[in-house]
PDB file of C-alpha atoms in Angstrom:
ATOM      1  CA  GLY A 770      72.210  66.691 105.805  1.00  0.00           C
ATOM      2  CA  GLN A 771      68.422  67.130 105.606  1.00  0.00           C
ATOM      3  CA  LYS A 772      68.129  67.757 109.352  1.00  0.00           C
ATOM      4  CA  GLN A 773      70.629  70.625 109.216  1.00  0.00           C
ATOM      5  CA  ASP A 774      68.865  72.080 106.141  1.00  0.00           C
ATOM      6  CA  ASP A 775      65.525  72.016 107.973  1.00  0.00           C
ATOM      7  CA  GLU A 776      67.129  73.665 110.989  1.00  0.00           C
ATOM      8  CA  ASP A 777      68.608  76.409 108.763  1.00  0.00           C
ATOM      9  CA  ILE A 778      65.253  77.078 107.085  1.00  0.00           C
ATOM     10  CA  LYS A 779      63.541  77.181 110.477  1.00  0.00           C
ATOM     11  CA  ASN A 780      66.080  79.708 111.768  1.00  0.00           C
ATOM     12  CA  ARG A 781      65.701  81.894 108.704  1.00  0.00           C
ATOM     13  CA  TRP A 782      61.927  81.965 109.211  1.00  0.00           C
ATOM     14  CA  LEU A 783      62.284  82.796 112.891  1.00  0.00           C
ATOM     15  CA  LYS A 784      64.637  85.630 111.990  1.00  0.00           C
ATOM     16  CA  ARG A 785      62.137  87.048 109.454  1.00  0.00           C
ATOM     17  CA  LEU A 786      59.232  86.954 111.867  1.00  0.00           C
ATOM     18  CA  THR A 787      60.541  87.674 115.356  1.00  0.00           C
ATOM     19  CA  PRO A 788      59.503  89.732 117.082  1.00  0.00           C
ATOM     20  CA  LEU A 789      56.140  89.305 115.407  1.00  0.00           C
ATOM     21  CA  PRO A 790      54.288  92.545 114.588  1.00  0.00           C
ATOM     22  CA  GLU A 791      50.966  93.268 116.263  1.00  0.00           C
ATOM     23  CA  SER A 792      47.849  91.722 114.748  1.00  0.00           C
ATOM     24  CA  LEU A 793      46.330  93.781 111.980  1.00  0.00           C
ATOM     25  CA  GLN A 794      43.517  96.138 112.975  1.00  0.00           C
ATOM     26  CA  LEU A 795      41.389  96.953 109.949  1.00  0.00           C
ATOM     27  CA  PRO A 796      38.284  99.191 110.189  1.00  0.00           C
ATOM     28  CA  TYR A 797      35.881  96.349 111.010  1.00  0.00           C
ATOM     29  CA  ASP A 798      32.123  96.893 111.020  1.00  0.00           C
ATOM     30  CA  MET A 799      31.491  94.310 113.712  1.00  0.00           C
ATOM     31  CA  ARG A 800      33.265  93.026 116.772  1.00  0.00           C
ATOM     32  CA  ARG A 801      35.300  89.874 116.132  1.00  0.00           C
ATOM     33  CA  PRO A 802      33.239  86.880 117.345  1.00  0.00           C
ATOM     34  CA  MET A 803      34.688  84.544 119.985  1.00  0.00           C
ATOM     35  CA  LYS A 804      34.353  81.738 117.493  1.00  0.00           C
ATOM     36  CA  PRO A 805      34.546  82.715 113.805  1.00  0.00           C
ATOM     37  CA  SER A 806      31.939  81.148 111.525  1.00  0.00           C
ATOM     38  CA  PHE A 807      34.267  81.402 108.467  1.00  0.00           C
ATOM     39  CA  LYS A 808      31.253  82.578 106.474  1.00  0.00           C
ATOM     40  CA  GLY A 809      32.245  84.866 103.674  1.00  0.00           C
ATOM     41  CA  GLU A 810      31.283  86.498 100.423  1.00  0.00           C
ATOM     42  CA  SER A 811      33.167  87.801  97.430  1.00  0.00           C
ATOM     43  CA  TYR A 812      32.975  91.176  95.817  1.00  0.00           C
ATOM     44  CA  ASN A 813      34.328  91.348  92.257  1.00  0.00           C
ATOM     45  CA  PHE A 814      35.446  94.430  90.382  1.00  0.00           C
ATOM     46  CA  SER A 815      37.957  95.369  87.731  1.00  0.00           C
ATOM     47  CA  ILE A 816      40.395  98.099  86.951  1.00  0.00           C
ATOM     48  CA  SER A 817      39.981  99.813  83.576  1.00  0.00           C
ATOM     49  CA  PRO A 818      42.178  98.594  80.701  1.00  0.00           C
ATOM     50  CA  GLN A 819      43.985 101.976  80.639  1.00  0.00           C
ATOM     51  CA  LEU A 820      44.804 101.856  84.334  1.00  0.00           C
ATOM     52  CA  SER A 821      45.723  98.166  84.151  1.00  0.00           C
ATOM     53  CA  ASP A 822      48.180  98.976  81.356  1.00  0.00           C
ATOM     54  CA  LYS A 823      49.856 101.515  83.633  1.00  0.00           C
ATOM     55  CA  VAL A 824      50.371  98.810  86.284  1.00  0.00           C
ATOM     56  CA  LEU A 825      51.824  96.396  83.710  1.00  0.00           C
ATOM     57  CA  LYS A 826      54.060  99.135  82.343  1.00  0.00           C
ATOM     58  CA  LEU A 827      55.345  99.935  85.825  1.00  0.00           C
ATOM     59  CA  SER A 828      56.293  96.291  86.391  1.00  0.00           C
ATOM     60  CA  LYS A 829      58.144  96.176  83.053  1.00  0.00           C
ATOM     61  CA  GLU A 830      60.027  99.401  83.760  1.00  0.00           C
ATOM     62  CA  MET A 831      61.045  98.151  87.196  1.00  0.00           C
ATOM     63  CA  HIS A 832      61.921  94.616  86.039  1.00  0.00           C
ATOM     64  CA  VAL A 833      59.682  93.002  88.657  1.00  0.00           C
ATOM     65  CA  THR A 834      56.631  90.750  88.369  1.00  0.00           C
ATOM     66  CA  VAL A 835      53.163  92.287  88.095  1.00  0.00           C
ATOM     67  CA  PHE A 836      52.415  90.463  91.339  1.00  0.00           C
ATOM     68  CA  SER A 837      55.180  92.404  93.131  1.00  0.00           C
ATOM     69  CA  VAL A 838      53.644  95.694  91.992  1.00  0.00           C
ATOM     70  CA  LEU A 839      50.122  94.586  92.983  1.00  0.00           C
ATOM     71  CA  MET A 840      51.353  93.326  96.342  1.00  0.00           C
ATOM     72  CA  SER A 841      53.084  96.665  96.956  1.00  0.00           C
ATOM     73  CA  ILE A 842      49.874  98.563  96.167  1.00  0.00           C
ATOM     74  CA  PHE A 843      47.956  96.143  98.411  1.00  0.00           C
ATOM     75  CA  ASN A 844      50.429  96.745 101.265  1.00  0.00           C
ATOM     76  CA  VAL A 845      50.007 100.526 100.956  1.00  0.00           C
ATOM     77  CA  PHE A 846      46.226  99.966 100.914  1.00  0.00           C
ATOM     78  CA  ILE A 847      46.425  97.955 104.169  1.00  0.00           C
ATOM     79  CA  TYR A 848      48.674 100.599 105.746  1.00  0.00           C
ATOM     80  CA  LYS A 849      46.238 103.370 104.783  1.00  0.00           C
ATOM     81  CA  HIS A 850      43.383 101.480 106.478  1.00  0.00           C
ATOM     82  CA  SER A 851      45.182 100.229 109.569  1.00  0.00           C
ATOM     83  CA  PHE A 852      47.854 102.932 110.086  1.00  0.00           C
ATOM     84  CA  GLN A 853      50.185 100.042 110.932  1.00  0.00           C
ATOM     85  CA  LYS A 854      53.661 100.121 109.446  1.00  0.00           C
ATOM     86  CA  ASP A 855      54.602  96.518 110.185  1.00  0.00           C
ATOM     87  CA  PHE A 856      52.335  93.565 109.399  1.00  0.00           C
ATOM     88  CA  VAL A 857      52.287  90.098 107.867  1.00  0.00           C
ATOM     89  CA  VAL A 858      50.444  89.075 104.701  1.00  0.00           C
ATOM     90  CA  GLY A 859      49.727  85.494 103.595  1.00  0.00           C
ATOM     91  CA  VAL A 860      50.717  84.408 100.073  1.00  0.00           C
ATOM     92  CA  PRO A 861      49.632  80.963  98.775  1.00  0.00           C
ATOM     93  CA  VAL A 862      52.437  79.085  97.046  1.00  0.00           C
ATOM     94  CA  ALA A 863      52.645  75.816  95.141  1.00  0.00           C
ATOM     95  CA  GLY A 864      54.104  73.294  97.533  1.00  0.00           C
ATOM     96  CA  ARG A 865      55.918  71.482  94.734  1.00  0.00           C
ATOM     97  CA  THR A 866      59.545  72.374  95.191  1.00  0.00           C
ATOM     98  CA  GLN A 867      60.627  68.717  95.187  1.00  0.00           C
ATOM     99  CA  PRO A 868      60.948  67.313  91.648  1.00  0.00           C
ATOM    100  CA  GLU A 869      59.113  64.099  92.652  1.00  0.00           C
ATOM    101  CA  LEU A 870      55.993  66.161  93.427  1.00  0.00           C
ATOM    102  CA  GLU A 871      55.897  67.879  90.022  1.00  0.00           C
ATOM    103  CA  GLU A 872      53.613  65.258  88.470  1.00  0.00           C
ATOM    104  CA  MET A 873      51.260  64.885  91.404  1.00  0.00           C
ATOM    105  CA  VAL A 874      47.650  65.744  90.691  1.00  0.00           C
ATOM    106  CA  GLY A 875      45.823  67.879  93.194  1.00  0.00           C
ATOM    107  CA  LEU A 876      46.423  71.083  95.003  1.00  0.00           C
ATOM    108  CA  LEU A 877      49.456  71.184  97.247  1.00  0.00           C
ATOM    109  CA  VAL A 878      49.176  74.642  98.699  1.00  0.00           C
ATOM    110  CA  ASN A 879      51.240  76.073 101.472  1.00  0.00           C
ATOM    111  CA  THR A 880      50.717  79.668 102.527  1.00  0.00           C
ATOM    112  CA  ILE A 881      53.787  81.649 103.386  1.00  0.00           C
ATOM    113  CA  PRO A 882      53.859  84.692 105.647  1.00  0.00           C
ATOM    114  CA  VAL A 883      55.485  87.716 104.018  1.00  0.00           C
ATOM    115  CA  ARG A 884      56.346  90.569 106.332  1.00  0.00           C
ATOM    116  CA  CYS A 885      55.680  94.100 105.165  1.00  0.00           C
ATOM    117  CA  SER A 886      57.429  97.122 106.660  1.00  0.00           C
ATOM    118  CA  ILE A 887      56.231 100.521 105.581  1.00  0.00           C
ATOM    119  CA  GLU A 888      58.427 103.589 105.662  1.00  0.00           C
ATOM    120  CA  PRO A 889      55.983 106.404 104.902  1.00  0.00           C
ATOM    121  CA  ASP A 890      58.684 108.623 103.340  1.00  0.00           C
ATOM    122  CA  MET A 891      59.983 105.931 100.990  1.00  0.00           C
ATOM    123  CA  ASN A 892      58.986 106.411  97.360  1.00  0.00           C
ATOM    124  CA  PHE A 893      56.839 103.789  95.698  1.00  0.00           C
ATOM    125  CA  CYS A 894      59.489 102.506  93.269  1.00  0.00           C
ATOM    126  CA  ASP A 895      61.946 101.793  96.094  1.00  0.00           C
ATOM    127  CA  PHE A 896      59.143 100.172  98.051  1.00  0.00           C
ATOM    128  CA  VAL A 897      58.328  97.809  95.169  1.00  0.00           C
ATOM    129  CA  LYS A 898      61.950  96.663  95.066  1.00  0.00           C
ATOM    130  CA  LYS A 899      61.857  96.007  98.798  1.00  0.00           C
ATOM    131  CA  VAL A 900      58.567  94.076  98.534  1.00  0.00           C
ATOM    132  CA  SER A 901      59.867  92.064  95.588  1.00  0.00           C
ATOM    133  CA  ASP A 902      63.070  91.142  97.474  1.00  0.00           C
ATOM    134  CA  ARG A 903      61.114  90.101 100.568  1.00  0.00           C
ATOM    135  CA  LEU A 904      58.746  88.017  98.492  1.00  0.00           C
ATOM    136  CA  LEU A 905      61.584  86.196  96.699  1.00  0.00           C
ATOM    137  CA  ASP A 906      63.376  85.702  99.999  1.00  0.00           C
ATOM    138  CA  ALA A 907      60.276  84.144 101.595  1.00  0.00           C
ATOM    139  CA  LEU A 908      59.611  82.025  98.484  1.00  0.00           C
ATOM    140  CA  SER A 909      63.103  80.563  98.659  1.00  0.00           C
ATOM    141  CA  ASP A 910      62.061  78.806 101.898  1.00  0.00           C
ATOM    142  CA  GLN A 911      58.486  78.078 100.878  1.00  0.00           C
ATOM    143  CA  GLU A 912      58.568  74.343 101.550  1.00  0.00           C
ATOM    144  CA  TYR A 913      58.640  74.892 105.322  1.00  0.00           C
ATOM    145  CA  PRO A 914      55.130  73.987 106.597  1.00  0.00           C
ATOM    146  CA  LEU A 915      53.154  76.889 108.026  1.00  0.00           C
ATOM    147  CA  GLU A 916      51.962  74.683 110.901  1.00  0.00           C
ATOM    148  CA  ASP A 917      55.549  74.011 112.025  1.00  0.00           C
ATOM    149  CA  LEU A 918      56.323  77.695 111.800  1.00  0.00           C
ATOM    150  CA  VAL A 919      53.351  78.570 114.024  1.00  0.00           C
ATOM    151  CA  ASN A 920      54.520  75.956 116.552  1.00  0.00           C
ATOM    152  CA  ASN A 921      58.123  77.195 116.479  1.00  0.00           C
ATOM    153  CA  LEU A 922      57.038  80.765 117.118  1.00  0.00           C
ATOM    154  CA  GLU A 923      55.216  79.492 120.226  1.00  0.00           C
ATOM    155  CA  LEU A 924      52.219  81.694 119.568  1.00  0.00           C
ATOM    156  CA  PRO A 925      49.440  81.724 122.160  1.00  0.00           C
ATOM    157  CA  ARG A 926      46.341  79.811 121.022  1.00  0.00           C
ATOM    158  CA  ASN A 927      43.611  82.158 119.908  1.00  0.00           C
ATOM    159  CA  ASP A 928      40.377  80.800 118.444  1.00  0.00           C
ATOM    160  CA  MET A 929      39.269  84.265 117.379  1.00  0.00           C
ATOM    161  CA  ARG A 930      41.843  84.827 114.650  1.00  0.00           C
ATOM    162  CA  ASN A 931      44.557  83.276 112.501  1.00  0.00           C
ATOM    163  CA  PRO A 932      47.895  82.946 114.246  1.00  0.00           C
ATOM    164  CA  LEU A 933      50.167  84.718 111.739  1.00  0.00           C
ATOM    165  CA  PHE A 934      48.125  86.802 109.314  1.00  0.00           C
ATOM    166  CA  ASP A 935      44.557  87.946 108.759  1.00  0.00           C
ATOM    167  CA  VAL A 936      44.853  89.051 105.133  1.00  0.00           C
ATOM    168  CA  LEU A 937      45.911  87.135 102.072  1.00  0.00           C
ATOM    169  CA  ILE A 938      46.876  88.093  98.535  1.00  0.00           C
ATOM    170  CA  ALA A 939      47.029  85.791  95.512  1.00  0.00           C
ATOM    171  CA  MET A 940      46.988  85.762  91.738  1.00  0.00           C
ATOM    172  CA  GLU A 941      43.809  84.057  90.572  1.00  0.00           C
ATOM    173  CA  ASP A 942      44.395  80.982  88.414  1.00  0.00           C
ATOM    174  CA  SER A 943      48.010  80.992  89.374  1.00  0.00           C
ATOM    175  CA  ILE A 944      50.262  80.279  92.235  1.00  0.00           C
ATOM    176  CA  TRP A 945      53.840  81.275  92.790  1.00  0.00           C
ATOM    177  CA  GLN A 946      56.821  79.059  92.487  1.00  0.00           C
ATOM    178  CA  ILE A 947      60.470  79.671  91.749  1.00  0.00           C
ATOM    179  CA  ASP A 948      61.472  77.600  88.762  1.00  0.00           C
ATOM    180  CA  SER A 949      64.526  75.692  90.001  1.00  0.00           C
ATOM    181  CA  ASN A 950      66.154  75.784  86.554  1.00  0.00           C
ATOM    182  CA  THR A 951      65.832  79.479  85.825  1.00  0.00           C
ATOM    183  CA  GLN A 952      65.181  80.964  89.299  1.00  0.00           C
ATOM    184  CA  TYR A 953      62.254  82.849  87.750  1.00  0.00           C
ATOM    185  CA  LEU A 954      58.763  82.919  89.143  1.00  0.00           C
ATOM    186  CA  LYS A 955      56.357  80.659  87.326  1.00  0.00           C
ATOM    187  CA  MET A 956      52.651  80.120  87.726  1.00  0.00           C
ATOM    188  CA  GLU A 957      50.385  77.183  88.398  1.00  0.00           C
ATOM    189  CA  LYS A 958      46.610  76.923  88.358  1.00  0.00           C
ATOM    190  CA  TYR A 959      44.899  78.097  91.526  1.00  0.00           C
ATOM    191  CA  PHE A 960      41.147  77.847  91.942  1.00  0.00           C
ATOM    192  CA  LEU A 961      39.053  80.427  93.675  1.00  0.00           C
ATOM    193  CA  PRO A 962      37.335  79.378  96.887  1.00  0.00           C
ATOM    194  CA  GLY A 963      33.569  79.482  97.423  1.00  0.00           C
ATOM    195  CA  LEU A 964      31.369  81.249  99.956  1.00  0.00           C
ATOM    196  CA  HIS A 965      33.555  81.102 102.993  1.00  0.00           C
ATOM    197  CA  SER A 966      36.484  83.106 104.228  1.00  0.00           C
ATOM    198  CA  ARG A 967      39.266  81.737 106.403  1.00  0.00           C
ATOM    199  CA  MET A 968      40.752  85.241 106.498  1.00  0.00           C
ATOM    200  CA  ASP A 969      39.408  88.649 107.466  1.00  0.00           C
ATOM    201  CA  MET A 970      39.995  89.630 103.855  1.00  0.00           C
ATOM    202  CA  SER A 971      41.699  88.141 100.793  1.00  0.00           C
ATOM    203  CA  PHE A 972      42.484  89.841  97.499  1.00  0.00           C
ATOM    204  CA  TYR A 973      42.629  87.609  94.404  1.00  0.00           C
ATOM    205  CA  PHE A 974      43.984  89.244  91.265  1.00  0.00           C
ATOM    206  CA  GLY A 975      43.495  88.043  87.713  1.00  0.00           C
ATOM    207  CA  ILE A 976      44.581  89.504  84.399  1.00  0.00           C
ATOM    208  CA  ASP A 977      42.791  89.084  81.078  1.00  0.00           C
ATOM    209  CA  GLU A 978      42.388  91.090  77.873  1.00  0.00           C
ATOM    210  CA  ASN A 979      40.093  93.564  79.693  1.00  0.00           C
ATOM    211  CA  GLY A 980      42.654  94.374  82.339  1.00  0.00           C
ATOM    212  CA  ILE A 981      43.097  93.485  86.002  1.00  0.00           C
ATOM    213  CA  ASN A 982      40.188  91.795  87.771  1.00  0.00           C
ATOM    214  CA  ILE A 983      39.984  91.659  91.536  1.00  0.00           C
ATOM    215  CA  SER A 984      37.933  89.495  93.807  1.00  0.00           C
ATOM    216  CA  ILE A 985      37.812  90.522  97.453  1.00  0.00           C
ATOM    217  CA  GLU A 986      36.794  87.630  99.653  1.00  0.00           C
ATOM    218  CA  TYR A 987      35.790  88.884 103.078  1.00  0.00           C
ATOM    219  CA  SER A 988      34.494  87.582 106.374  1.00  0.00           C
ATOM    220  CA  THR A 989      30.815  88.426 106.835  1.00  0.00           C
ATOM    221  CA  ASP A 990      31.440  88.159 110.598  1.00  0.00           C
ATOM    222  CA  LEU A 991      33.474  91.359 110.329  1.00  0.00           C
ATOM    223  CA  PHE A 992      32.493  93.399 107.277  1.00  0.00           C
ATOM    224  CA  TYR A 993      29.296  94.648 105.656  1.00  0.00           C
ATOM    225  CA  ARG A 994      29.184  94.449 101.898  1.00  0.00           C
ATOM    226  CA  LYS A 995      28.897  98.212 101.468  1.00  0.00           C
ATOM    227  CA  THR A 996      32.189  98.656 103.359  1.00  0.00           C
ATOM    228  CA  VAL A 997      33.927  96.242 101.000  1.00  0.00           C
ATOM    229  CA  GLU A 998      32.415  98.035  97.979  1.00  0.00           C
ATOM    230  CA  ARG A 999      33.846 101.280  99.343  1.00  0.00           C
ATOM    231  CA  MET A1000      37.221  99.602  99.841  1.00  0.00           C
ATOM    232  CA  ALA A1001      37.161  98.461  96.204  1.00  0.00           C
ATOM    233  CA  GLU A1002      36.609 102.065  95.086  1.00  0.00           C
ATOM    234  CA  ARG A1003      39.478 103.176  97.316  1.00  0.00           C
ATOM    235  CA  PHE A1004      41.749 100.493  95.916  1.00  0.00           C
ATOM    236  CA  THR A1005      41.073 101.708  92.363  1.00  0.00           C
ATOM    237  CA  CYS A1006      41.688 105.264  93.510  1.00  0.00           C
ATOM    238  CA  LEU A1007      45.022 104.222  95.069  1.00  0.00           C
ATOM    239  CA  VAL A1008      46.108 102.447  91.858  1.00  0.00           C
ATOM    240  CA  GLN A1009      45.328 105.647  89.970  1.00  0.00           C
ATOM    241  CA  SER A1010      47.260 107.780  92.436  1.00  0.00           C
ATOM    242  CA  ILE A1011      50.313 105.487  92.503  1.00  0.00           C
ATOM    243  CA  THR A1012      50.606 104.846  88.764  1.00  0.00           C
ATOM    244  CA  SER A1013      50.417 108.534  87.936  1.00  0.00           C
ATOM    245  CA  GLU A1014      53.186 109.526  90.379  1.00  0.00           C
ATOM    246  CA  SER A1015      55.152 106.462  91.401  1.00  0.00           C
ATOM    247  CA  GLU A1016      58.166 108.469  92.542  1.00  0.00           C
ATOM    248  CA  LYS A1017      56.171 110.082  95.370  1.00  0.00           C
ATOM    249  CA  PRO A1018      56.430 108.896  99.009  1.00  0.00           C
ATOM    250  CA  LEU A1019      53.955 106.284 100.252  1.00  0.00           C
ATOM    251  CA  CYS A1020      52.341 108.641 102.758  1.00  0.00           C
ATOM    252  CA  SER A1021      51.277 111.053 100.009  1.00  0.00           C
ATOM    253  CA  PHE A1022      49.088 108.734  97.939  1.00  0.00           C
ATOM    254  CA  ASN A1023      45.379 109.392  97.848  1.00  0.00           C
ATOM    255  CA  ILE A1024      42.970 106.623  98.739  1.00  0.00           C
ATOM    256  CA  LEU A1025      39.666 108.506  98.854  1.00  0.00           C
ATOM    257  CA  PRO A1026      37.521 108.717  95.706  1.00  0.00           C
ATOM    258  CA  LEU A1027      36.113 112.189  95.033  1.00  0.00           C
ATOM    259  CA  ALA A1028      32.605 111.450  96.321  1.00  0.00           C
ATOM    260  CA  GLU A1029      33.938 110.058  99.588  1.00  0.00           C
ATOM    261  CA  LYS A1030      36.374 112.963  99.947  1.00  0.00           C
ATOM    262  CA  HIS A1031      33.510 115.474  99.697  1.00  0.00           C
ATOM    263  CA  LEU A1032      31.543 113.463 102.225  1.00  0.00           C
ATOM    264  CA  VAL A1033      34.435 113.453 104.703  1.00  0.00           C
ATOM    265  CA  ILE A1034      35.154 117.174 104.246  1.00  0.00           C
ATOM    266  CA  ASN A1035      31.485 118.136 104.649  1.00  0.00           C
ATOM    267  CA  GLN A1036      31.003 115.880 107.648  1.00  0.00           C
ATOM    268  CA  TYR A1037      33.878 117.420 109.568  1.00  0.00           C
ATOM    269  CA  ASN A1038      33.143 121.041 108.733  1.00  0.00           C
TER     270      ASN A1038
END
C-alpha cells in the first residue's frame, strides 16, 4: 500500500545520501554569518553561439539531455573550486507527479538533492552518463518532500547554512519532470527569483537562438561581485576546454582564462 511505498522511497533516499558528504567549501570572500540575510544578486552572462552548439552537439551524440551535460560541467566546475570529490547539488523539480495535480495553477516546486561523486581520472563522456543516471534515479523519487528527508537524516540544526546542499542548478523557464507516459524528461515553466539568494550560489541556464544564457544567483553575504564575474569567465573557459576534448579525464580540464593564468604564474614566480 501507500505506506509501504513511502517507506521504500524513504529508504532509497537514505541509501543515496548516507553517509552524507561534508558541506561544500567554496572559495568564499567573507566568513559565513551566524545568521544569513539571504540577500543576493544575479550576474548574467552567455556562452557564444559556436560554443553553445558544441554543448548541444555533445548531448545529441551522447543521447542525454542538454541539462545532463550542463550539470556535469557544473559539477566539474564545483570540484575545481572546492577540491571536493563528493558533494550534493539541489535540483528544482515540478512536484506534479500525481495526475490530479497536473491541472493545478501555481508553482509546486520540490528541490531534490542529487549526489555528485567525482573520479578525477574518469573521462568526461563517462562522467556525463553517470551524472545522467544519478539525476534520473533521483527524479524517479522526486515526490518525497525535502523537509521529510532532512528530518529522516537527523541532521543537526544549523542556522548558518542549508541542511543538505549549498548550491543549486536549474534550467531557466523550465523544470524537470519525468513524463509518466513516455519516461522522458519534460519541461515546465520556472520563473527566476529576485534579489535574494537562499543558496550560496545557484546557476540558472536558459537556451535561446543566441546560445546558452546563464544567470548566477549568489549570496552577497559570502561573495563579492568581482569574484562571481571571475567565476563566470572560468565557467566559459571550462566549457571550452571540455567541449574540445571530451574524452580527456576530469582532472585535466582547464578552468583558468588566459589573463588569470598569466596573473597566477607571475604572482608565484
